[in-house]
Amino acid sequence: MSFSSDAIANLCSSDPQTLTSDQVSHDLEFLRATLTGAEAANDHQGQILILRQMATLYLQKQQPQQASALIQMALTIALKQGYQQQAYDFQRQLSTLYKAQHNFEAALHHLEAAEEIASELRHPESLPLQGQAGSVARTHGKIGRAHV
């Protein structure tokens, strides 16, 4: 089973901005079950889409730490799979979330990691011969320092 962004959006009740607390809880429960299916199917894009939607719902619930953890999980998948554009997007989102939480060191770390990925996206010829794998490993190696 493959998950598209439209299918993930349709799994949820409606626009996350207009959901009641009960609807958010219901959607999160449903998405957790759907995530288990995507993991079992080894559907990396589906997992990323579901994690992103769950993070949006946690932000709606005013739980930025939980949202950050989910985006971090999506970032890890994107990096392992070589999805550089998505990794860039997640690094930027994490930078914004950490900044809002006044964790400026982590915010700066993720902003710098995003800029490194952006540079590689602009200049793919600078990647090592093994392709994006070397780039992904370098960027992924920096993630552990962000959790301060």
Coordinates of N, CA and C in Angstrom, one line a residue:
M1 N 0.8 -1.2 0.0 CA 0.0 0.0 0.0 C 0.9 1.2 0.0
S2 N 0.6 2.2 -0.9 CA 1.4 3.4 -1.0 C 0.5 4.6 -0.5
F3 N 1.1 5.6 0.1 CA 0.3 6.7 0.6 C 0.7 7.9 -0.1
S4 N -0.2 8.7 -0.6 CA 0.0 10.0 -1.2 C -0.4 11.1 -0.2
S5 N 0.1 12.3 -0.5 CA -0.3 13.4 0.4 C -1.8 13.6 0.4
D6 N -2.4 13.4 -0.7 CA -3.9 13.5 -0.8 C -4.6 12.5 0.1
A7 N -4.1 11.2 0.0 CA -4.6 10.2 0.8 C -4.4 10.4 2.3
I8 N -3.3 10.9 2.7 CA -3.0 11.2 4.1 C -3.9 12.3 4.5
A9 N -4.1 13.3 3.7 CA -5.0 14.5 4.1 C -6.4 14.0 4.3
N10 N -6.8 13.0 3.4 CA -8.2 12.5 3.5 C -8.4 11.6 4.6
L11 N -7.3 11.1 5.2 CA -7.4 10.2 6.4 C -7.9 11.0 7.6
C12 N -7.7 12.3 7.6 CA -8.0 13.1 8.7 C -9.4 13.8 8.6
S13 N -9.9 14.2 9.7 CA -11.3 14.8 9.7 C -11.4 16.0 8.8
S14 N -10.5 17.0 8.9 CA -10.6 18.2 8.1 C -9.3 19.0 8.3
D15 N -9.4 20.3 8.0 CA -8.2 21.2 8.2 C -7.8 21.1 9.6
P16 N -6.5 20.9 9.9 CA -6.1 20.8 11.3 C -6.4 22.1 12.1
Q17 N -6.5 23.2 11.4 CA -6.7 24.5 12.1 C -8.1 24.6 12.6
T18 N -9.1 23.8 12.1 CA -10.5 23.9 12.5 C -10.9 22.7 13.4
L19 N -10.0 21.8 13.7 CA -10.4 20.5 14.4 C -10.7 20.8 15.9
T20 N -11.6 20.1 16.5 CA -11.8 20.1 17.9 C -10.7 19.2 18.5
S21 N -10.6 19.3 19.8 CA -9.6 18.5 20.5 C -9.9 17.0 20.3
D22 N -11.2 16.6 20.4 CA -11.5 15.2 20.2 C -11.2 14.7 18.7
Q23 N -11.4 15.6 17.8 CA -11.1 15.2 16.4 C -9.6 15.1 16.2
V24 N -8.8 16.0 16.8 CA -7.3 15.9 16.8 C -6.9 14.6 17.4
S25 N -7.4 14.2 18.5 CA -7.1 13.0 19.2 C -7.4 11.8 18.3
H26 N -8.6 11.8 17.7 CA -9.1 10.7 16.8 C -8.1 10.6 15.6
D27 N -7.8 11.7 15.0 CA -6.9 11.7 13.8 C -5.5 11.2 14.2
L28 N -5.0 11.6 15.3 CA -3.7 11.1 15.8 C -3.7 9.6 16.0
E29 N -4.8 9.1 16.6 CA -4.9 7.7 16.8 C -4.9 6.9 15.5
F30 N -5.7 7.5 14.5 CA -5.8 6.8 13.2 C -4.5 6.9 12.5
L31 N -3.8 8.0 12.6 CA -2.5 8.2 11.9 C -1.4 7.3 12.5
R32 N -1.5 7.0 13.8 CA -0.5 6.1 14.4 C -0.7 4.7 13.8
A33 N -2.0 4.3 13.7 CA -2.2 3.0 13.1 C -1.8 2.9 11.6
T34 N -2.0 4.0 10.9 CA -1.6 4.1 9.5 C -0.1 4.1 9.4
L35 N 0.6 4.7 10.3 CA 2.0 4.7 10.3 C 2.6 3.3 10.5
T36 N 1.9 2.6 11.4 CA 2.4 1.2 11.6 C 2.2 0.4 10.2
G37 N 1.2 0.6 9.5 CA 1.0 0.0 8.2 C 2.1 0.4 7.2
A38 N 2.4 1.7 7.2 CA 3.4 2.2 6.3 C 4.8 1.6 6.6
E39 N 5.1 1.5 7.9 CA 6.3 0.9 8.3 C 6.4 -0.6 7.9
A40 N 5.3 -1.3 8.1 CA 5.3 -2.7 7.7 C 5.5 -2.9 6.2
A41 N 4.9 -1.9 5.5 CA 5.0 -2.0 4.0 C 6.4 -1.4 3.5
N42 N 7.2 -0.9 4.4 CA 8.4 -0.3 4.1 C 8.2 0.9 3.1
D43 N 7.1 1.6 3.3 CA 6.8 2.8 2.5 C 7.3 4.0 3.1
H44 N 8.5 4.4 2.7 CA 9.2 5.5 3.4 C 8.5 6.9 3.1
Q45 N 8.1 7.1 1.9 CA 7.4 8.3 1.6 C 6.1 8.4 2.4
G46 N 5.4 7.3 2.5 CA 4.1 7.3 3.3 C 4.4 7.6 4.8
Q47 N 5.5 7.0 5.3 CA 5.9 7.3 6.7 C 6.2 8.8 6.9
I48 N 6.9 9.4 5.9 CA 7.2 10.8 6.0 C 5.9 11.6 6.0
L49 N 5.0 11.3 5.1 CA 3.8 12.1 5.0 C 3.0 12.0 6.3
I50 N 2.9 10.8 6.8 CA 2.1 10.6 8.0 C 2.8 11.3 9.2
L51 N 4.1 11.2 9.3 CA 4.8 11.9 10.4 C 4.6 13.4 10.3
R52 N 4.6 13.9 9.1 CA 4.4 15.4 8.9 C 3.0 15.8 9.3
Q53 N 2.0 15.0 9.0 CA 0.6 15.3 9.3 C 0.5 15.2 10.9
M54 N 1.1 14.2 11.5 CA 1.0 14.0 12.9 C 1.6 15.2 13.6
A55 N 2.8 15.7 13.1 CA 3.4 16.9 13.7 C 2.5 18.1 13.6
T56 N 1.8 18.3 12.5 CA 0.9 19.4 12.3 C -0.2 19.3 13.4
L57 N -0.7 18.1 13.6 CA -1.7 18.0 14.6 C -1.2 18.3 16.0
Y58 N 0.0 17.8 16.3 CA 0.6 18.1 17.6 C 0.8 19.6 17.8
L59 N 1.1 20.3 16.7 CA 1.3 21.8 16.8 C -0.1 22.4 17.1
Q60 N -1.1 21.8 16.5 CA -2.5 22.3 16.8 C -2.8 22.1 18.2
K61 N -2.3 21.1 18.8 CA -2.6 20.8 20.3 C -1.6 21.6 21.2
Q62 N -0.8 22.4 20.6 CA 0.1 23.2 21.4 C 1.2 22.3 22.0
Q63 N 1.6 21.3 21.3 CA 2.7 20.4 21.8 C 3.9 20.4 20.9
P64 N 4.6 21.5 20.9 CA 5.7 21.6 19.9 C 6.8 20.6 20.1
Q65 N 7.1 20.2 21.3 CA 8.1 19.2 21.6 C 7.8 17.9 20.9
Q66 N 6.5 17.4 20.9 CA 6.1 16.2 20.3 C 6.2 16.4 18.7
A67 N 5.8 17.6 18.3 CA 5.9 17.9 16.8 C 7.3 17.8 16.4
S68 N 8.2 18.4 17.2 CA 9.7 18.4 16.8 C 10.2 16.9 16.7
A69 N 9.8 16.1 17.7 CA 10.2 14.7 17.7 C 9.7 14.0 16.4
L70 N 8.5 14.2 16.0 CA 8.0 13.6 14.8 C 8.7 14.1 13.5
I71 N 9.0 15.4 13.5 CA 9.7 15.9 12.3 C 11.1 15.4 12.3
Q72 N 11.7 15.2 13.5 CA 13.0 14.6 13.6 C 13.0 13.2 13.0
M73 N 12.0 12.4 13.3 CA 11.8 11.0 12.8 C 11.7 11.1 11.3
A74 N 10.9 12.0 10.8 CA 10.8 12.1 9.3 C 12.1 12.5 8.7
L75 N 12.8 13.4 9.3 CA 14.1 13.9 8.8 C 15.1 12.7 8.7
T76 N 15.1 11.8 9.8 CA 16.0 10.7 9.8 C 15.6 9.7 8.6
I77 N 14.4 9.5 8.3 CA 14.0 8.7 7.2 C 14.4 9.3 5.9
A78 N 14.2 10.6 5.7 CA 14.5 11.4 4.5 C 16.0 11.3 4.3
L79 N 16.8 11.4 5.3 CA 18.3 11.4 5.2 C 18.7 10.0 4.8
K80 N 18.2 9.0 5.4 CA 18.6 7.6 5.1 C 18.2 7.2 3.7
Q81 N 17.1 7.8 3.2 CA 16.7 7.4 1.8 C 17.2 8.3 0.8
G82 N 18.0 9.4 1.2 CA 18.5 10.3 0.2 C 17.5 11.3 -0.4
Y83 N 16.5 11.5 0.4 CA 15.5 12.5 -0.1 C 15.9 13.9 0.4
Q84 N 16.9 14.5 -0.4 CA 17.5 15.7 0.0 C 16.6 16.9 0.2
Q85 N 15.6 17.1 -0.8 CA 14.7 18.2 -0.7 C 13.9 18.1 0.6
Q86 N 13.4 16.9 0.9 CA 12.6 16.8 2.1 C 13.4 17.0 3.3
A87 N 14.7 16.5 3.3 CA 15.6 16.7 4.4 C 15.8 18.2 4.7
Y88 N 16.0 18.9 3.6 CA 16.1 20.4 3.7 C 14.9 21.0 4.3
D89 N 13.7 20.6 3.9 CA 12.5 21.1 4.4 C 12.4 20.8 5.9
F90 N 12.7 19.6 6.3 CA 12.6 19.2 7.7 C 13.6 20.0 8.6
Q91 N 14.8 20.1 8.0 CA 15.8 20.9 8.8 C 15.3 22.3 9.0
R92 N 14.7 22.9 8.0 CA 14.2 24.3 8.2 C 13.0 24.3 9.2
Q93 N 12.1 23.3 9.1 CA 11.0 23.3 10.1 C 11.5 23.1 11.5
L94 N 12.5 22.2 11.7 CA 13.1 22.0 13.0 C 13.7 23.3 13.5
S95 N 14.4 24.0 12.7 CA 15.0 25.3 13.1 C 14.0 26.3 13.6
T96 N 12.9 26.4 12.8 CA 11.8 27.2 13.2 C 11.2 26.8 14.5
L97 N 10.9 25.5 14.7 CA 10.3 25.0 15.9 C 11.2 25.3 17.1
Y98 N 12.5 25.0 17.0 CA 13.4 25.2 18.1 C 13.6 26.6 18.4
K99 N 13.6 27.5 17.4 CA 13.6 28.9 17.7 C 12.4 29.4 18.5
A100 N 11.2 28.9 18.1 CA 10.0 29.2 18.9 C 10.0 28.7 20.3
Q101 N 10.8 27.7 20.5 CA 10.9 27.1 21.9 C 12.1 27.7 22.6
H102 N 12.7 28.7 22.0 CA 13.9 29.4 22.6 C 15.1 28.5 22.8
N103 N 15.2 27.5 22.0 CA 16.4 26.6 21.9 C 17.2 27.0 20.7
F104 N 17.9 28.2 20.9 CA 18.6 28.8 19.8 C 19.8 28.0 19.3
E105 N 20.4 27.2 20.1 CA 21.6 26.4 19.7 C 21.1 25.3 18.7
A106 N 20.0 24.7 19.1 CA 19.4 23.6 18.2 C 18.9 24.3 16.9
A107 N 18.2 25.5 17.1 CA 17.7 26.2 15.9 C 18.8 26.5 14.9
L108 N 19.9 27.0 15.4 CA 21.0 27.3 14.5 C 21.6 26.1 13.9
H109 N 21.8 25.0 14.7 CA 22.3 23.8 14.1 C 21.5 23.3 12.9
H110 N 20.1 23.3 13.1 CA 19.3 22.8 12.0 C 19.3 23.8 10.8
L111 N 19.4 25.1 11.1 CA 19.5 26.0 10.0 C 20.8 25.8 9.2
E112 N 21.9 25.6 9.9 CA 23.2 25.3 9.2 C 23.1 24.0 8.4
A113 N 22.5 23.0 9.0 CA 22.3 21.7 8.3 C 21.5 21.9 7.0
A114 N 20.4 22.7 7.1 CA 19.6 23.0 6.0 C 20.4 23.7 4.9
E115 N 21.2 24.7 5.3 CA 22.0 25.4 4.3 C 23.0 24.5 3.6
E116 N 23.6 23.5 4.4 CA 24.5 22.6 3.7 C 23.8 21.8 2.7
I117 N 22.6 21.3 3.0 CA 21.8 20.5 2.1 C 21.4 21.4 0.9
A118 N 21.0 22.6 1.1 CA 20.7 23.5 0.0 C 21.9 23.7 -0.9
S119 N 23.1 23.9 -0.4 CA 24.3 24.0 -1.2 C 24.5 22.8 -2.0
E120 N 24.3 21.6 -1.5 CA 24.4 20.4 -2.2 C 23.4 20.2 -3.3
L121 N 22.2 20.7 -3.0 CA 21.1 20.7 -4.0 C 21.4 21.6 -5.2
R122 N 22.1 22.7 -4.9 CA 22.4 23.7 -5.9 C 23.6 23.2 -6.8
H123 N 24.5 22.4 -6.1 CA 25.8 22.0 -6.8 C 25.9 20.5 -6.6
P124 N 25.1 19.7 -7.3 CA 25.2 18.2 -7.1 C 26.5 17.7 -7.5
E125 N 27.2 18.4 -8.4 CA 28.5 17.9 -8.8 C 29.6 17.8 -7.7
S126 N 29.3 18.5 -6.6 CA 30.2 18.6 -5.5 C 30.1 17.4 -4.6
L127 N 29.0 16.5 -4.8 CA 28.8 15.4 -4.0 C 29.9 14.3 -4.3
P128 N 30.2 13.5 -3.3 CA 31.3 12.4 -3.6 C 30.8 11.5 -4.6
L129 N 31.7 10.7 -5.1 CA 31.4 9.7 -6.2 C 30.3 8.8 -5.9
Q130 N 30.2 8.4 -4.6 CA 29.1 7.5 -4.2 C 27.8 8.1 -4.3
G131 N 27.7 9.4 -4.7 CA 26.4 10.0 -4.8 C 26.0 10.7 -3.5
Q132 N 24.7 10.7 -3.3 CA 24.2 11.4 -2.2 C 24.4 10.7 -0.9
A133 N 24.8 9.4 -0.9 CA 25.0 8.7 0.3 C 26.0 9.3 1.2
G134 N 27.1 9.8 0.7 CA 28.1 10.5 1.5 C 27.6 11.8 2.1
S135 N 26.9 12.5 1.3 CA 26.3 13.7 1.8 C 25.3 13.4 2.9
V136 N 24.5 12.4 2.7 CA 23.5 12.1 3.7 C 24.2 11.7 5.0
A137 N 25.2 10.9 4.9 CA 25.9 10.5 6.1 C 26.5 11.7 6.8
R138 N 27.1 12.6 6.1 CA 27.7 13.8 6.7 C 26.6 14.6 7.4
T139 N 25.5 14.9 6.8 CA 24.4 15.7 7.4 C 23.8 14.9 8.5
H140 N 23.6 13.6 8.4 CA 23.0 12.8 9.4 C 23.9 12.8 10.7
G141 N 25.2 12.8 10.5 CA 26.1 12.8 11.6 C 26.0 14.0 12.5
K142 N 25.5 15.1 11.9 CA 25.3 16.4 12.7 C 24.1 16.4 13.5
I143 N 23.1 15.5 13.2 CA 21.8 15.6 13.9 C 21.9 15.4 15.4
G144 N 22.8 14.5 15.8 CA 22.8 14.1 17.2 C 23.2 15.3 18.1
R145 N 23.9 16.3 17.6 CA 24.3 17.4 18.4 C 23.2 18.4 18.7
A146 N 22.1 18.3 17.9 CA 21.0 19.3 18.0 C 20.2 19.2 19.3
H147 N 20.2 18.0 19.9 CA 19.3 17.8 21.0 C 20.0 18.3 22.3
V148 N 19.8 19.6 22.6 CA 20.5 20.1 23.8 C 19.4 20.5 24.8

